[in-house]
Amino acid sequence: MGKYILAQTLEEAFDALTKYRDKARVISGGTDLLLLIKGGKVKVDCIVDITNITDLNYIDYDNGLIRLGALVTHSEVEDSSIIKEKAVLLAEASRAVGSPQIRNRGTVVGNVANASRAADTPLALIALDAKAKVVSKKGQRIERVEDLFVGLGKTNLKNEELITELYFRGLKPEQGGSFVKLAKRRALAIAGVNVATVITVDRERSVFSNARIAVGCIVPKPQRAKRAEEALIGYPISDESIRNASQEAAGEVSPRTGIHGSAEYKREMTKVLVARTIKNALEWIKWEG
Amino acid sequence: MGKIRIRFRVNGQDAELAVDPMATLLEVLRRQLGLTGTKKGCDAGDCGACTVIMDGKAILSCLTPAMQAAGREIITVEGLSCNGELHPLQKAFIECGAVQCGFCTPGMLLSAKALLDQNPNPTREEVRMAISGNLCRCTGYKKVIDAVMLASERIG
């Protein structure tokens, strides 16, 4: 029987993490971790519960910057008016997670730390160029969310570190974003392919001035489709540009045949989903002012 | 490491008990408190049969450590009726024939209650979303939605 520490402060959490090191795991929503423990895939001596550290429960918006504390759940994100207005793709990705019951408990930070290659919210965060505040007893480091993922199910977080906050800039009038997921049903379904995109347009010249496209499932870790981005940046806003970019995306992923479909199908759907996110994102551009 | 004493409220009553720190809320409700209305279905967060309400929100008791219930307010299906009278949702489920084998019903009822407590006049689509995490083995979703709509008319 293991030890369960209900940390009341970050210091208590760090003390436990430092003491138990690789035998400790942090829990908040627990919707992934409990499954791993029940299945015997993760052996722990100590569970460090951070849900009582209420200082970590906030969604702030200040000066264009949106900050999410570690305890913010998917439900809170999907219902947040500021996220729906300034980072709609993150609201869409949060809504795509699990079921209402899972979204009421699972946190966005937990979704990042768990590093599933099929995870939904990390893609939106990567497309938004979100950064993570990674804290330990010794100090803190700021890491781009896309750099946290180092391989299949792996982040570069150390045993004694916690992500306490995610932050990113809200979308500007000349920016738009979208998240789309291919799954067998609209709830309780793991994605076969998922894509999040943020585009920036030069409204006077009617060209794509920037693009960040993140793909999941069909790659070892949530990551950007950089060739697709390059196929958009500097090109006119047209069906042809969108077609070229989505074609590039399909060429740079490495889908495998599995329960969510054949490799060929997933590659074809990558093309469809990338195009769809770009078109959806364009709908958010405010062409005047 | 032995058991840890925790306190929480279940169906309006205080409960204080010693729990295995690794136990789930589902195990504690069923085995220690005898509240077997909460069903153990998949035990993996997929089916929703173990849904209970914690501090006003529908959650899966199979994926919630019992330790996280400390200090919280839990409602299980046993807490829906009042003074021997069934909850309007329960009456509507019976009237609409929304119960077939009955195994998913407690979870369906609690997902529906969490919805109606927040939104007393939902659309059918909102009801569908609210019960999207509850699987019915008998494929009886339409009647469940009918029942929640009927209950909402009576409550709202």
Coordinates of C-alpha atoms in Angstrom, one line a residue:
Chain A
M1 CA 0.0 0.0 0.0
G2 CA 1.4 3.4 -1.0
K3 CA 1.5 6.7 0.6
Y4 CA -1.0 9.4 -0.5
I5 CA 0.0 13.0 0.2
L6 CA -2.7 15.7 0.0
A7 CA -0.4 18.6 -0.4
Q8 CA -1.8 21.9 0.8
T9 CA 1.1 24.0 -0.6
L10 CA 3.6 23.7 -3.4
E11 CA 6.3 23.3 -0.9
E12 CA 4.7 20.2 0.5
A13 CA 4.3 18.8 -3.0
F14 CA 8.0 19.5 -3.8
D15 CA 9.1 17.9 -0.5
A16 CA 7.3 14.7 -1.4
L17 CA 8.5 14.7 -5.0
T18 CA 12.1 15.2 -3.9
K19 CA 11.8 12.5 -1.3
Y20 CA 10.2 9.8 -3.5
R21 CA 11.7 10.9 -6.8
D22 CA 10.8 8.3 -9.5
K23 CA 8.5 6.5 -7.2
A24 CA 6.2 9.5 -6.8
R25 CA 3.5 10.6 -9.2
V26 CA 1.5 13.8 -9.2
I27 CA -2.2 13.6 -9.4
S28 CA -4.9 16.2 -10.0
G29 CA -7.8 14.9 -12.2
G30 CA -6.3 11.5 -12.1
T31 CA -8.3 10.4 -15.2
D32 CA -5.2 9.0 -16.9
L33 CA -2.9 8.2 -13.9
L34 CA -5.5 6.0 -12.1
L35 CA -5.9 3.8 -15.1
L36 CA -2.2 3.3 -15.4
I37 CA -1.9 2.4 -11.7
K38 CA -5.0 0.1 -11.9
G39 CA -3.5 -1.6 -14.9
G40 CA -0.2 -2.1 -13.2
K41 CA 1.6 0.0 -15.8
V42 CA 2.8 2.5 -13.3
K43 CA 4.1 1.5 -9.9
V44 CA 4.1 4.2 -7.3
D45 CA 5.1 4.4 -3.7
C46 CA 3.6 7.9 -3.3
I47 CA 0.8 9.8 -4.9
V48 CA 1.2 13.6 -4.5
D49 CA -2.3 15.1 -4.8
I50 CA -2.2 18.8 -5.7
T51 CA -5.9 19.4 -5.9
N52 CA -6.0 21.3 -2.6
I53 CA -3.4 23.9 -3.7
T54 CA -6.2 26.2 -4.8
D55 CA -3.7 29.0 -5.7
L56 CA -3.2 26.9 -8.9
N57 CA -6.9 27.2 -10.0
Y58 CA -7.2 30.3 -12.2
I59 CA -7.8 31.5 -15.8
D60 CA -6.4 35.0 -16.1
Y61 CA -6.4 37.4 -18.9
D62 CA -4.2 40.5 -18.7
N63 CA -2.7 42.6 -21.4
G64 CA -3.4 40.1 -24.2
L65 CA -1.8 37.2 -22.2
I66 CA -3.9 34.2 -21.0
R67 CA -2.7 32.2 -18.0
L68 CA -4.1 28.8 -16.9
G69 CA -3.2 27.4 -13.5
A70 CA -2.4 23.7 -13.1
L71 CA -5.8 22.9 -11.6
V72 CA -7.9 24.2 -14.5
T73 CA -10.1 21.5 -15.9
H74 CA -11.2 20.9 -19.4
S75 CA -14.7 21.9 -18.5
E76 CA -13.6 25.2 -17.1
V77 CA -11.7 25.9 -20.3
E78 CA -14.5 24.9 -22.6
D79 CA -16.9 27.2 -20.6
S80 CA -14.5 30.1 -20.2
S81 CA -15.7 33.2 -22.1
I82 CA -12.2 34.5 -22.5
I83 CA -10.9 31.2 -24.0
K84 CA -13.9 31.0 -26.3
E85 CA -13.3 34.6 -27.5
K86 CA -9.5 34.7 -27.6
A87 CA -8.4 31.1 -28.1
V88 CA -11.3 29.2 -29.5
L89 CA -9.2 26.3 -30.6
L90 CA -8.3 25.5 -27.0
A91 CA -12.0 25.5 -26.1
E92 CA -12.7 23.2 -29.0
A93 CA -9.9 20.8 -28.0
S94 CA -11.0 20.8 -24.4
R95 CA -14.5 19.9 -25.5
A96 CA -13.2 17.0 -27.5
V97 CA -11.7 15.3 -24.5
G98 CA -13.3 12.2 -23.0
S99 CA -16.8 12.8 -21.6
P100 CA -18.4 15.5 -19.4
Q101 CA -17.4 13.5 -16.3
I102 CA -13.8 13.3 -17.5
R103 CA -13.7 17.0 -18.5
N104 CA -15.0 17.9 -15.0
R105 CA -11.9 16.3 -13.4
G106 CA -9.1 16.1 -16.0
T107 CA -6.9 19.2 -16.2
V108 CA -5.3 20.8 -19.3
V109 CA -1.9 20.8 -17.5
G110 CA -2.4 17.1 -16.8
N111 CA -3.2 16.4 -20.5
V112 CA 0.2 18.0 -21.3
A113 CA 2.2 16.2 -18.6
N114 CA 0.7 12.9 -19.6
A115 CA 2.1 13.4 -23.1
S116 CA -0.2 11.0 -25.0
R117 CA 0.3 11.3 -28.7
A118 CA -3.4 11.3 -29.2
A119 CA -4.0 14.1 -26.6
D120 CA -6.2 17.0 -27.8
T121 CA -5.3 20.1 -25.8
P122 CA -1.5 20.0 -26.4
L123 CA -2.1 20.5 -30.1
A124 CA -4.1 23.7 -29.5
L125 CA -1.4 24.9 -27.0
I126 CA 1.3 24.2 -29.6
A127 CA -0.6 26.1 -32.3
L128 CA -1.0 29.0 -29.8
D129 CA 2.7 28.8 -29.1
A130 CA 1.9 28.3 -25.4
K131 CA 4.7 28.2 -22.8
A132 CA 4.8 26.2 -19.6
K133 CA 6.1 27.3 -16.3
V134 CA 8.0 24.3 -14.9
V135 CA 8.7 24.7 -11.2
S136 CA 10.8 22.7 -8.8
K137 CA 12.2 23.3 -5.3
K138 CA 15.3 24.8 -6.9
G139 CA 13.6 27.3 -9.2
Q140 CA 11.7 27.5 -12.4
R141 CA 12.2 27.3 -16.1
I142 CA 10.0 28.4 -19.0
E143 CA 9.6 25.9 -21.7
R144 CA 7.6 26.0 -25.0
V145 CA 4.9 23.4 -24.8
E146 CA 6.1 21.9 -28.1
D147 CA 9.6 21.4 -26.6
L148 CA 8.2 19.6 -23.6
F149 CA 7.4 16.5 -25.6
V150 CA 10.5 14.4 -26.3
G151 CA 9.0 11.1 -27.6
L152 CA 6.2 8.7 -27.3
G153 CA 4.5 9.4 -24.0
K154 CA 7.5 11.3 -22.7
T155 CA 8.2 14.8 -21.6
N156 CA 11.4 16.4 -20.4
L157 CA 9.9 17.0 -17.0
K158 CA 12.1 15.8 -14.2
N159 CA 10.8 13.8 -11.3
E160 CA 10.8 16.7 -8.9
E161 CA 9.3 19.2 -11.3
L162 CA 5.7 20.4 -11.8
I163 CA 4.0 22.4 -14.5
T164 CA 2.3 25.1 -12.5
E165 CA 1.0 27.3 -15.3
L166 CA 0.5 27.5 -19.1
Y167 CA 0.4 30.8 -20.8
F168 CA 0.0 32.2 -24.3
R169 CA -1.2 35.3 -26.2
G170 CA -4.8 35.5 -27.1
L171 CA -5.6 35.6 -30.8
K172 CA -5.4 39.1 -32.4
P173 CA -8.0 40.3 -35.0
E174 CA -5.7 39.2 -37.9
Q175 CA -5.4 35.7 -36.4
G176 CA -7.8 32.7 -36.4
G177 CA -7.6 29.3 -35.0
S178 CA -9.3 25.9 -35.1
F179 CA -9.1 22.4 -33.6
V180 CA -10.6 19.4 -35.4
K181 CA -10.5 15.7 -34.4
L182 CA -11.4 12.6 -36.3
A183 CA -13.0 10.1 -34.0
K184 CA -15.7 7.5 -34.1
R185 CA -18.1 9.4 -32.0
R186 CA -18.2 12.8 -30.3
A187 CA -17.5 11.6 -26.8
L188 CA -15.4 9.0 -25.2
A189 CA -13.4 8.5 -28.3
I190 CA -9.7 8.7 -28.8
A191 CA -8.7 10.6 -31.9
G192 CA -7.4 8.8 -35.0
V193 CA -6.1 12.1 -36.3
N194 CA -6.3 15.5 -34.6
V195 CA -5.1 18.9 -35.8
A196 CA -4.9 22.4 -34.4
T197 CA -4.1 25.4 -36.4
V198 CA -3.5 29.1 -35.8
I199 CA -3.0 31.4 -38.8
T200 CA -2.1 35.0 -39.1
V201 CA -3.0 37.0 -42.2
D202 CA -1.7 40.1 -43.8
R203 CA -5.0 41.7 -44.4
E204 CA -3.8 44.3 -46.9
R205 CA -2.0 41.9 -49.1
S206 CA -4.3 39.0 -48.5
V207 CA -1.6 36.5 -47.8
F208 CA -0.9 34.1 -44.9
S209 CA 1.8 35.9 -42.9
N210 CA 2.2 33.1 -40.3
A211 CA 0.9 29.6 -39.6
R212 CA 1.3 27.2 -36.8
I213 CA -0.1 23.7 -37.5
A214 CA 0.1 21.0 -34.8
V215 CA -0.8 17.4 -35.5
G216 CA -1.3 14.4 -33.2
C217 CA -1.8 10.6 -33.2
I218 CA -0.1 10.1 -36.6
V219 CA 3.3 11.2 -35.2
P220 CA 5.2 9.9 -32.1
K221 CA 4.4 13.0 -30.1
P222 CA 2.3 16.1 -30.5
Q223 CA 4.3 18.2 -32.9
R224 CA 4.2 20.8 -35.7
A225 CA 3.7 20.1 -39.4
K226 CA 6.4 22.5 -40.4
R227 CA 6.4 21.8 -44.1
A228 CA 2.7 22.5 -44.2
E229 CA 3.3 25.8 -42.4
E230 CA 6.0 26.7 -44.9
A231 CA 3.6 26.0 -47.7
L232 CA 1.3 28.7 -46.3
I233 CA 3.5 31.5 -45.1
G234 CA 3.8 34.2 -47.7
Y235 CA 1.3 32.7 -50.0
P236 CA -2.0 34.2 -51.0
I237 CA -5.2 33.2 -49.1
S238 CA -6.6 30.8 -51.7
D239 CA -7.9 27.3 -52.0
E240 CA -4.7 26.4 -53.9
S241 CA -2.5 27.5 -50.9
I242 CA -4.7 25.6 -48.5
R243 CA -4.6 22.5 -50.8
N244 CA -0.8 22.7 -51.0
A245 CA -0.3 23.0 -47.3
S246 CA -2.6 20.1 -46.5
Q247 CA -0.8 18.0 -49.1
E248 CA 2.5 18.8 -47.4
A249 CA 1.0 17.9 -44.0
A250 CA -0.1 14.5 -45.3
G251 CA 3.4 14.0 -46.6
E252 CA 5.3 14.7 -43.4
V253 CA 3.3 12.5 -41.0
S254 CA 3.9 8.9 -40.3
P255 CA 0.6 7.2 -39.7
R256 CA 0.3 3.5 -38.8
T257 CA -2.5 1.1 -39.4
G258 CA -4.3 0.4 -36.2
I259 CA -7.8 0.4 -34.5
H260 CA -8.4 3.9 -35.6
G261 CA -8.0 3.1 -39.3
S262 CA -5.4 2.2 -41.9
A263 CA -2.3 4.3 -42.5
E264 CA -3.5 5.3 -45.9
Y265 CA -6.8 6.5 -44.5
K266 CA -5.2 8.5 -41.8
R267 CA -2.8 10.1 -44.2
E268 CA -5.7 11.1 -46.4
M269 CA -7.7 12.4 -43.4
T270 CA -4.7 14.5 -42.3
K271 CA -5.0 16.3 -45.6
V272 CA -8.7 16.9 -45.0
L273 CA -8.4 17.9 -41.4
V274 CA -5.5 20.4 -42.0
A275 CA -7.5 22.0 -44.8
R276 CA -10.5 22.2 -42.6
T277 CA -8.7 23.8 -39.7
I278 CA -7.2 26.5 -42.0
K279 CA -10.7 27.2 -43.5
N280 CA -12.3 27.4 -40.0
A281 CA -9.4 29.6 -38.8
L282 CA -10.0 32.0 -41.6
E283 CA -13.6 32.4 -40.4
W284 CA -12.3 34.1 -37.3
I285 CA -10.3 36.8 -39.0
K286 CA -11.7 40.3 -38.5
W287 CA -11.1 41.8 -41.9
E288 CA -12.0 45.4 -40.8
G289 CA -10.1 47.4 -38.2
Chain B
M1 CA 1.1 2.7 5.5
G2 CA -2.3 2.1 7.0
K3 CA -5.7 3.5 6.4
I4 CA -6.4 7.2 6.5
R5 CA -9.5 8.7 8.1
I6 CA -11.5 11.1 5.9
R7 CA -14.8 12.9 6.3
F8 CA -17.2 13.9 3.6
R9 CA -20.9 14.3 3.0
V10 CA -22.9 11.7 1.2
N11 CA -26.5 12.3 0.3
G12 CA -26.7 15.0 2.9
Q13 CA -25.2 13.0 5.7
D14 CA -21.8 13.2 7.3
A15 CA -19.6 10.2 6.7
E16 CA -16.3 9.6 8.5
L17 CA -14.4 6.5 7.7
A18 CA -10.9 5.0 7.3
V19 CA -10.0 4.4 3.7
D20 CA -7.2 2.7 1.9
P21 CA -5.3 5.6 0.5
M22 CA -5.2 3.9 -2.9
A23 CA -9.0 3.1 -3.0
T24 CA -11.3 4.7 -5.5
L25 CA -14.4 6.6 -4.4
L26 CA -16.4 3.8 -6.2
E27 CA -14.9 1.1 -4.0
V28 CA -15.5 3.1 -0.8
L29 CA -19.1 4.0 -1.7
R30 CA -20.0 0.4 -2.6
R31 CA -18.0 -1.6 -0.1
Q32 CA -17.7 0.6 2.9
L33 CA -20.9 2.6 2.7
G34 CA -23.0 -0.1 1.1
L35 CA -24.2 2.3 -1.6
T36 CA -24.4 -0.2 -4.3
G37 CA -26.6 1.9 -6.5
T38 CA -23.4 3.3 -8.0
K39 CA -22.4 0.7 -10.5
K40 CA -19.0 -0.7 -11.3
G41 CA -19.1 -1.1 -15.1
C42 CA -15.9 -0.9 -17.0
D43 CA -13.9 0.5 -14.1
A44 CA -11.8 2.4 -16.6
G45 CA -13.7 5.6 -17.2
D46 CA -15.4 4.6 -20.4
C47 CA -19.0 3.7 -19.5
G48 CA -20.2 6.2 -17.0
A49 CA -22.1 3.6 -14.8
C50 CA -20.2 4.8 -11.7
T51 CA -21.1 8.5 -12.2
V52 CA -21.8 10.4 -9.0
I53 CA -22.1 14.1 -8.3
M54 CA -19.2 15.7 -6.4
D55 CA -19.6 19.4 -5.4
G56 CA -22.3 19.8 -8.1
K57 CA -20.4 18.2 -10.9
A58 CA -20.8 14.8 -12.5
I59 CA -17.7 12.7 -12.1
L60 CA -16.6 9.2 -12.5
S61 CA -16.2 7.5 -9.1
C62 CA -14.0 4.8 -10.6
L63 CA -11.3 7.3 -11.6
T64 CA -11.5 9.4 -8.4
P65 CA -9.3 8.5 -5.4
A66 CA -11.4 8.3 -2.3
M67 CA -9.0 10.7 -0.7
Q68 CA -10.2 13.4 -3.1
A69 CA -13.7 13.2 -1.7
A70 CA -12.4 14.5 1.7
G71 CA -14.4 17.5 2.6
R72 CA -16.6 17.3 -0.4
E73 CA -20.3 16.8 -1.0
I74 CA -21.2 13.6 -2.8
I75 CA -24.6 12.6 -4.3
T76 CA -25.3 9.1 -5.4
V77 CA -28.5 7.6 -6.8
E78 CA -29.6 6.7 -3.3
G79 CA -29.7 10.5 -2.6
L80 CA -32.1 11.4 -5.3
S81 CA -35.4 10.5 -3.7
C82 CA -36.7 12.7 -0.9
N83 CA -38.9 11.5 1.9
G84 CA -39.7 8.3 0.1
E85 CA -40.8 10.2 -3.0
L86 CA -38.8 9.6 -6.2
H87 CA -37.0 12.5 -7.9
P88 CA -38.8 14.0 -10.9
L89 CA -36.0 12.5 -13.1
Q90 CA -36.6 9.0 -11.7
K91 CA -40.4 9.3 -12.2
A92 CA -39.8 10.5 -15.8
F93 CA -37.5 7.6 -16.5
I94 CA -40.2 5.2 -15.4
E95 CA -42.9 6.9 -17.4
C96 CA -40.9 7.2 -20.6
G97 CA -39.6 3.6 -20.4
A98 CA -36.0 4.9 -20.2
V99 CA -34.9 1.9 -18.2
Q100 CA -34.2 -1.4 -19.9
C101 CA -31.7 -3.6 -18.0
G102 CA -31.1 -0.7 -15.6
F103 CA -27.4 -0.9 -15.2
C104 CA -26.6 2.4 -16.7
T105 CA -29.6 4.2 -15.1
P106 CA -28.0 5.5 -11.9
G107 CA -25.2 7.1 -13.9
M108 CA -27.6 8.5 -16.5
L109 CA -29.8 9.9 -13.7
L110 CA -26.8 11.7 -12.0
S111 CA -25.4 13.1 -15.3
A112 CA -29.0 14.3 -16.0
K113 CA -29.3 15.8 -12.5
A114 CA -26.0 17.6 -12.8
L115 CA -27.3 19.1 -16.1
L116 CA -30.7 20.2 -14.8
D117 CA -29.2 21.7 -11.6
Q118 CA -27.1 23.9 -13.9
N119 CA -29.5 24.3 -16.7
P120 CA -33.2 23.6 -15.9
N121 CA -34.4 24.1 -19.4
P122 CA -31.9 22.3 -21.7
T123 CA -32.3 21.6 -25.4
R124 CA -32.3 18.0 -26.6
E125 CA -28.8 18.5 -27.9
E126 CA -27.6 19.7 -24.5
V127 CA -29.2 16.6 -22.9
R128 CA -27.4 14.4 -25.5
M129 CA -24.1 16.1 -24.6
A130 CA -24.7 15.8 -20.9
I131 CA -25.2 12.0 -21.2
S132 CA -22.5 11.5 -23.8
G133 CA -20.3 9.9 -21.2
N134 CA -22.9 7.3 -20.2
L135 CA -23.1 4.2 -22.3
C136 CA -26.3 2.2 -22.5
R137 CA -25.9 -1.5 -23.3
C138 CA -29.5 -1.8 -24.4
T139 CA -29.2 1.2 -26.8
G140 CA -32.1 3.1 -25.2
Y141 CA -30.8 6.7 -25.6
K142 CA -33.9 8.2 -27.2
K143 CA -36.1 7.4 -24.3
V144 CA -33.5 8.6 -21.8
I145 CA -33.4 11.9 -23.6
D146 CA -37.3 12.0 -23.7
A147 CA -37.3 11.4 -19.9
V148 CA -34.8 14.2 -19.1
M149 CA -36.8 16.6 -21.3
L150 CA -40.0 15.6 -19.5
A151 CA -38.4 16.0 -16.1
S152 CA -37.0 19.4 -17.1
E153 CA -40.6 20.5 -18.1
R154 CA -41.9 19.5 -14.7
I155 CA -39.0 21.0 -12.7
G156 CA -38.6 24.2 -14.8

